[in-house]
PDB file of C-alpha atoms and ligand atoms in Angstrom:
ATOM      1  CA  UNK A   3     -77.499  12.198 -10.190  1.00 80.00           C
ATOM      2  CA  UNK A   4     -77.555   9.259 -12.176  1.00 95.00           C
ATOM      3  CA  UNK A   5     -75.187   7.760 -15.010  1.00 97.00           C
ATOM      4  CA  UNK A   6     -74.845   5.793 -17.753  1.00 98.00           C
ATOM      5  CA  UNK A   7     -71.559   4.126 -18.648  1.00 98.00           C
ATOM      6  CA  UNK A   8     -69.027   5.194 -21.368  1.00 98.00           C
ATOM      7  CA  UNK A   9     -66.717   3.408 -23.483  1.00 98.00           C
ATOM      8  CA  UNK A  10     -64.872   4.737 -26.301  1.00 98.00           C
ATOM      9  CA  UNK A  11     -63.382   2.966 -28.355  1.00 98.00           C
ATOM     10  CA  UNK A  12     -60.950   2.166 -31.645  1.00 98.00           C
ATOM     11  CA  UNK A  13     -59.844  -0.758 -33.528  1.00 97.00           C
ATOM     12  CA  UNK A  14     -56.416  -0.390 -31.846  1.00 96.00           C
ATOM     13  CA  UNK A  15     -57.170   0.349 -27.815  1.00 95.00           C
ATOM     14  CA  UNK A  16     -59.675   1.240 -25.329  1.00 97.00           C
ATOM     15  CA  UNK A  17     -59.703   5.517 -24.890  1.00 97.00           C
ATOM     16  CA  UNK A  18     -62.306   5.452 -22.123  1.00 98.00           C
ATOM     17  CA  UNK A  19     -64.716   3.576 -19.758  1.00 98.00           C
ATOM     18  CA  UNK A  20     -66.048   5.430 -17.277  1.00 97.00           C
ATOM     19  CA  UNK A  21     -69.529   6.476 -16.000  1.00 98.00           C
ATOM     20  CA  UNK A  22     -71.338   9.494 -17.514  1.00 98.00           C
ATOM     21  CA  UNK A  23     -73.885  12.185 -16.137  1.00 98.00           C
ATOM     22  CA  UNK A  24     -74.357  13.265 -20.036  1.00 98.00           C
ATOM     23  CA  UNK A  25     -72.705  12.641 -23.275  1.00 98.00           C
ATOM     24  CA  UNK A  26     -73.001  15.043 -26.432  1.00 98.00           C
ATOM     25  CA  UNK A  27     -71.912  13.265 -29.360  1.00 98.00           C
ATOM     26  CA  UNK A  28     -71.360  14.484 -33.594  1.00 98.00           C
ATOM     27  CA  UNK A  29     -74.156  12.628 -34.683  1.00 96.00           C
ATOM     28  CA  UNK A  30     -74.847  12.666 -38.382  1.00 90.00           C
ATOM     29  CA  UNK A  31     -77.686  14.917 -37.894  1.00 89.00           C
ATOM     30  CA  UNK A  32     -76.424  17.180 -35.476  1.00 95.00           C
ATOM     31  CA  UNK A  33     -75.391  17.084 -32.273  1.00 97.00           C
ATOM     32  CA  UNK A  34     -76.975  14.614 -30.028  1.00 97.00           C
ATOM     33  CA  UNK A  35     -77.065  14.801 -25.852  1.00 98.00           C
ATOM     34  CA  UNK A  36     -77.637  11.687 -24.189  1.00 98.00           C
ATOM     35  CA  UNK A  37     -78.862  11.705 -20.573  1.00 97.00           C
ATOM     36  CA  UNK A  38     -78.732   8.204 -18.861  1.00 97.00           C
ATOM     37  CA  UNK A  39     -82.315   6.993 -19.618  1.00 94.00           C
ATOM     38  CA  UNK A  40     -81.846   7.591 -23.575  1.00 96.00           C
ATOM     39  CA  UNK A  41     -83.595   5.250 -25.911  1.00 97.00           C
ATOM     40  CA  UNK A  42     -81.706   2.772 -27.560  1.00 97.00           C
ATOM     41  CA  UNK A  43     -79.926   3.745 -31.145  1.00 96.00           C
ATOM     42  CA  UNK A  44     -77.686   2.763 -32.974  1.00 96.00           C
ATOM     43  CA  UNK A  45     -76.233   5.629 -35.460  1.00 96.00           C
ATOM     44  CA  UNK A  46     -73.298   6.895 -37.311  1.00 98.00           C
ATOM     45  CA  UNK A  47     -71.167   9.848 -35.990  1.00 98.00           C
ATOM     46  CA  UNK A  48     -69.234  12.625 -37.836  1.00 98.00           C
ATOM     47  CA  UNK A  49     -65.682  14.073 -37.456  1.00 98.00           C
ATOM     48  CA  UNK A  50     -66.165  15.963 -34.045  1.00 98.00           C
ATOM     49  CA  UNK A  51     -66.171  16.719 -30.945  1.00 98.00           C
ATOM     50  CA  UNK A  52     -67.493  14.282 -28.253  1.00 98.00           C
ATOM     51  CA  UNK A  53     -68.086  16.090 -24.445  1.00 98.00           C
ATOM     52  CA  UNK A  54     -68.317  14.195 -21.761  1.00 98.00           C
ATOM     53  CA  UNK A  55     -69.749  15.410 -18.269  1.00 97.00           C
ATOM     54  CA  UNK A  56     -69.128  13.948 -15.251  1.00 96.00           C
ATOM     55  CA  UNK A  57     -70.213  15.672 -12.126  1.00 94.00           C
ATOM     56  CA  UNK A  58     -69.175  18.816 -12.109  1.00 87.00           C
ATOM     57  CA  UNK A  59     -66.023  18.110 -14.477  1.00 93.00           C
ATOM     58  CA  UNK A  60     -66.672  18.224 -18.473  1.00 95.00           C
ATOM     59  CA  UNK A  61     -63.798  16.795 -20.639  1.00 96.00           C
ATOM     60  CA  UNK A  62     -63.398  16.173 -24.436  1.00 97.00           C
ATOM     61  CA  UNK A  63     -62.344  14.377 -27.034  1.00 98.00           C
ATOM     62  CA  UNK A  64     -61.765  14.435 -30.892  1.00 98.00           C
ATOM     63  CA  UNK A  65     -63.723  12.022 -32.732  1.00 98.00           C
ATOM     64  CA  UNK A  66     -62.925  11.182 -36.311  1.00 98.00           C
ATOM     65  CA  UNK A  67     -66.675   9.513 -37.233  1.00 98.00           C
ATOM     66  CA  UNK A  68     -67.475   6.356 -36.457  1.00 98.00           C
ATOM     67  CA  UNK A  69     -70.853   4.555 -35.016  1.00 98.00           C
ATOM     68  CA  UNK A  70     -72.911   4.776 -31.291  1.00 98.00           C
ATOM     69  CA  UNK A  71     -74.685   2.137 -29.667  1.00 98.00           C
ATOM     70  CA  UNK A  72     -76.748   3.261 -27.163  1.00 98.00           C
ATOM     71  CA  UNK A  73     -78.361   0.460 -24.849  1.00 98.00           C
ATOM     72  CA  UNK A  74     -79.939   0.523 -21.641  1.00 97.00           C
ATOM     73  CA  UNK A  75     -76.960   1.939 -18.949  1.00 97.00           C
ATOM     74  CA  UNK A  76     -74.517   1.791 -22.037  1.00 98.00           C
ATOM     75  CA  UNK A  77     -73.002   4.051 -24.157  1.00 98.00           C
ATOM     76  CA  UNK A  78     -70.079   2.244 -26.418  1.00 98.00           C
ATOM     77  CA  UNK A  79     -68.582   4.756 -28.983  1.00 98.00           C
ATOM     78  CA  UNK A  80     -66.399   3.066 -31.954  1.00 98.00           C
ATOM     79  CA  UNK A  81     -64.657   5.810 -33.331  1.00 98.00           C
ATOM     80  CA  UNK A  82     -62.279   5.942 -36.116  1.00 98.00           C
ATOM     81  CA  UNK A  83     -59.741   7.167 -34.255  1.00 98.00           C
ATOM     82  CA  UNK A  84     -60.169   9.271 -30.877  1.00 98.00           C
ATOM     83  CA  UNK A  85     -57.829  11.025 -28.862  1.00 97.00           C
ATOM     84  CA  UNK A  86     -58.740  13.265 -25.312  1.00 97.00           C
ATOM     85  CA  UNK A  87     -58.772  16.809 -26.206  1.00 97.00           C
ATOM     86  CA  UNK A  88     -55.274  17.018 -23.722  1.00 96.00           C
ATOM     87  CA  UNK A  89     -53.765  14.649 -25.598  1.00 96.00           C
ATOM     88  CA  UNK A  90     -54.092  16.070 -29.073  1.00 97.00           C
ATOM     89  CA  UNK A  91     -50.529  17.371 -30.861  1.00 97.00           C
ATOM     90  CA  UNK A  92     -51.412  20.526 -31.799  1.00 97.00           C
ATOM     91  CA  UNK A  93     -47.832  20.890 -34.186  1.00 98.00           C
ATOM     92  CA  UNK A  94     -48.885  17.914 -35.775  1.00 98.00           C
ATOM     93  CA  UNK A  95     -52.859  18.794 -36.289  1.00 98.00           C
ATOM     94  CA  UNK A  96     -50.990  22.251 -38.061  1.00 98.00           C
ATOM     95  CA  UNK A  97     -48.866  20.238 -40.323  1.00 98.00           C
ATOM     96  CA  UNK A  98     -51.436  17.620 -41.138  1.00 97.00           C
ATOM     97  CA  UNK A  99     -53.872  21.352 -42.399  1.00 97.00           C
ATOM     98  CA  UNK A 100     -51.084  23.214 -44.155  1.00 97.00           C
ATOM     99  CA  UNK A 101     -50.370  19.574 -45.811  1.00 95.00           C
ATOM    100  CA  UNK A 102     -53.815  18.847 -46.766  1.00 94.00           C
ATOM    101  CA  UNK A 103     -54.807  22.867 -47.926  1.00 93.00           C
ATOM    102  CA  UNK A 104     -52.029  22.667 -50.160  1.00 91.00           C
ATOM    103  CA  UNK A 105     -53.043  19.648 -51.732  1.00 89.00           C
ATOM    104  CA  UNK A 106     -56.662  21.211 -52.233  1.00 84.00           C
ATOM    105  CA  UNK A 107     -54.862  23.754 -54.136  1.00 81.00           C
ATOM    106  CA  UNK A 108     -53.049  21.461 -56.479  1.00 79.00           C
ATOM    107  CA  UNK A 109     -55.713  21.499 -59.662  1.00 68.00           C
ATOM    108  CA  UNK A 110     -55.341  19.294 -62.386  1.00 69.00           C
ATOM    109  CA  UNK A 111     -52.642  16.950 -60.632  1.00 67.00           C
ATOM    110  CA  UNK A 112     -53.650  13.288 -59.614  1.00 74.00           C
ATOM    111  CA  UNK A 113     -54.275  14.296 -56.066  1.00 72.00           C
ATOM    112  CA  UNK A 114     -57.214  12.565 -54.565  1.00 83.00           C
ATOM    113  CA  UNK A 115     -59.681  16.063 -53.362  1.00 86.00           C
ATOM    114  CA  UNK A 116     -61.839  14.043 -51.340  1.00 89.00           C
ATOM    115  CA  UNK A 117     -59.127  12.525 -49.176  1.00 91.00           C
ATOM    116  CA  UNK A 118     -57.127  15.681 -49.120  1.00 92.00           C
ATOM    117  CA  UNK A 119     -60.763  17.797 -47.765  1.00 93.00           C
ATOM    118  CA  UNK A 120     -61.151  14.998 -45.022  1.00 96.00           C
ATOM    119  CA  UNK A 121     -57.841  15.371 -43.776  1.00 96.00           C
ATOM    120  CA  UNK A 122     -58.231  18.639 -43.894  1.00 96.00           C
ATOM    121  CA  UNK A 123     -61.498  18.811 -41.885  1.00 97.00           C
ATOM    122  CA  UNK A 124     -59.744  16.242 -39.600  1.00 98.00           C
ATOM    123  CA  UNK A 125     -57.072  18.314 -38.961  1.00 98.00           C
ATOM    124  CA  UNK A 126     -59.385  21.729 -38.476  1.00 98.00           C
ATOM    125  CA  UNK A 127     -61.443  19.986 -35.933  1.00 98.00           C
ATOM    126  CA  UNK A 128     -58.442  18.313 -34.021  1.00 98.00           C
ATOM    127  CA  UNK A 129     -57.361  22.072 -33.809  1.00 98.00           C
ATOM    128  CA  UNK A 130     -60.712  23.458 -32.355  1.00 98.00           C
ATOM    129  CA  UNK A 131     -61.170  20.677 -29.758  1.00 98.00           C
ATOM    130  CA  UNK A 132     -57.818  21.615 -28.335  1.00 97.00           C
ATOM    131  CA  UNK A 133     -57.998  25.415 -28.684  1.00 96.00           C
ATOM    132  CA  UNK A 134     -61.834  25.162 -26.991  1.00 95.00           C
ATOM    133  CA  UNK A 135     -60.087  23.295 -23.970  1.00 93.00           C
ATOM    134  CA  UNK A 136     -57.635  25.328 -23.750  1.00 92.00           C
ATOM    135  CA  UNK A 137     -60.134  28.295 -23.271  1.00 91.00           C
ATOM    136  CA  UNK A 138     -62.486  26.744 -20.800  1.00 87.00           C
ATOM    137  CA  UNK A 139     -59.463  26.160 -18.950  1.00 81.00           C
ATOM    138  CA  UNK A 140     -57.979  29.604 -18.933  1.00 78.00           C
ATOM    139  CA  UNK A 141     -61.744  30.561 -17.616  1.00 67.00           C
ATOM    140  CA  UNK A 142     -63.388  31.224 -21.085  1.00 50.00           C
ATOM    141  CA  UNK A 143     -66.606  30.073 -22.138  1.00 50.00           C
ATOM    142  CA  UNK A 144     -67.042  26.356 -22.431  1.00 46.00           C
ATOM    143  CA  UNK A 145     -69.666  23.989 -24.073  1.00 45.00           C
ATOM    144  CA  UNK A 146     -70.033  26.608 -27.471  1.00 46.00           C
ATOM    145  CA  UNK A 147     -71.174  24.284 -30.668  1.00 47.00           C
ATOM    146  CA  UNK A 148     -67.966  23.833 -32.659  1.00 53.00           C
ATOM    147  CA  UNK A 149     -70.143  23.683 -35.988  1.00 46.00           C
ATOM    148  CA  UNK A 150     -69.256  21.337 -38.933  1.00 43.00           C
TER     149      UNK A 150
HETATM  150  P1  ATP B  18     -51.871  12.840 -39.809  1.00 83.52           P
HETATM  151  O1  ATP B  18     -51.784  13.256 -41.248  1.00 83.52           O
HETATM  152  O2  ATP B  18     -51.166  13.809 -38.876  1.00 83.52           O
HETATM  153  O3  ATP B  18     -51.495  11.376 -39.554  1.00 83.52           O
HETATM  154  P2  ATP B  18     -54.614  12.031 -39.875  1.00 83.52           P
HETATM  155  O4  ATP B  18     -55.845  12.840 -39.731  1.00 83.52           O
HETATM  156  O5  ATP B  18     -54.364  11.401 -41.208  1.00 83.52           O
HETATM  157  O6  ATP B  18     -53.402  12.967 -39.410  1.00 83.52           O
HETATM  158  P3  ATP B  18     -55.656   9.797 -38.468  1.00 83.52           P
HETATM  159  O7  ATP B  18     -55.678   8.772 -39.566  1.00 83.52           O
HETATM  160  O8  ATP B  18     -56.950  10.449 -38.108  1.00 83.52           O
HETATM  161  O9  ATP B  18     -54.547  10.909 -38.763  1.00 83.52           O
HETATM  162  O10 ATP B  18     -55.036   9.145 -37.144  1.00 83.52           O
HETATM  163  C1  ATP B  18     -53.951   8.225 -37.165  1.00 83.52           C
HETATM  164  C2  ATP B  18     -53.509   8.008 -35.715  1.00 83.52           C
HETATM  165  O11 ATP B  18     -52.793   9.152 -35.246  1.00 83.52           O
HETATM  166  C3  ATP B  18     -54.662   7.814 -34.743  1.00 83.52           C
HETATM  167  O12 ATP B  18     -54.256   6.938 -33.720  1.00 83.52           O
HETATM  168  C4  ATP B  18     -54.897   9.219 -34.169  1.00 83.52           C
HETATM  169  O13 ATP B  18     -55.463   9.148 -32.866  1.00 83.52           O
HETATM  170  C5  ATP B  18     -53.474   9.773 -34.161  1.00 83.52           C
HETATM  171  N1  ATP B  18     -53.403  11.231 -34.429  1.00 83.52           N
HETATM  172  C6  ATP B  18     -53.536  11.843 -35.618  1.00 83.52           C
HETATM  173  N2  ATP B  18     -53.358  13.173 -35.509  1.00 83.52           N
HETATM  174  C7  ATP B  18     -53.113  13.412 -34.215  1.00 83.52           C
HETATM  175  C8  ATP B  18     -52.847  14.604 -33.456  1.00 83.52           C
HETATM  176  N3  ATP B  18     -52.794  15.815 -34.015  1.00 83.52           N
HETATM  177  N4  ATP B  18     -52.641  14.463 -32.124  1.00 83.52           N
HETATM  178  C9  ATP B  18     -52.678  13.252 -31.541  1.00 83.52           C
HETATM  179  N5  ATP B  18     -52.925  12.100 -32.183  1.00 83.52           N
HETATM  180  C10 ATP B  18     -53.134  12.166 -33.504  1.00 83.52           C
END
């Protein structure tokens, strides 16, 4: 089976680089699979999910937006920030939603809606990558769309 390298990445560190049977990726207008003989692109990502399968394994990670580059045998994600589904704090996700849905609540103070609704999708996402792992793992069903 062939591959296609993957690196994801932030302005702070290097999350992954590894080699990729297929990548599935929050594009802006949906969700886009890659195989490794993809066209090249270059396009924006959304606040998602990214899966990553690699032989018979499938991992994940939580994507806050950022951009793709796809080039022949290379896949380099610069995401906004990115952790591996395993690796998400799930207390912290809950605080950062309760935070930010109160704030949406607050009419007619100086609170900045736009900021508090991206947190709060941010936050609601981080929480559905981890609970969807979590489920494949206990022998659920894996691979559902997680929707926007
Ligand atoms: P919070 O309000 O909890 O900081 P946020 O959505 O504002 O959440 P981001 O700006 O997206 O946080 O991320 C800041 C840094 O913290 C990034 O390095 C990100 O990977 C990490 N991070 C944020 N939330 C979590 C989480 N629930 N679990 C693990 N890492 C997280």
């Amino acid at each position: 089976m062939s591959t296609i390298k993957l690196d994801i990445v932030t302005a702070e560190k290097l999350i992954l680089s590894d080699e990729a049977n297929f990548v599935v990726v929050p594009g802006s207008m949906g969700e886009l699979g890659i195989f490794p003989k993809h066209a090249p692109l270059l396009s924006t990502l959304e606040v998602g999910e990214v899966r990553v399968t690699k032989a018979e394994e499938e991992y994940s990670f939580f994507i806050s937006g950022g951009f793709i580059e796809i080039l022949p045998g290379q896949i380099t994600i610069l995401a906004n920030t990115a952790e591996r589904a395993e690796n998400i704090d799930e207390a912290r996700a809950k605080e950062a939603r309760d935070r930010a849905e109160a704030l949406t609540t607050q009419i007619g103070e100086e609170i900045d809606i736009a900021q508090a609704e991206a947190s709060l999708k941010r936050a609601t996402v981080r929480l559905k990558v981890m609970q969807k792992r979590r489920a494949s793992r206990a022998g659920g069903p894996a691979g559902t769309s997680l929707g926007s």
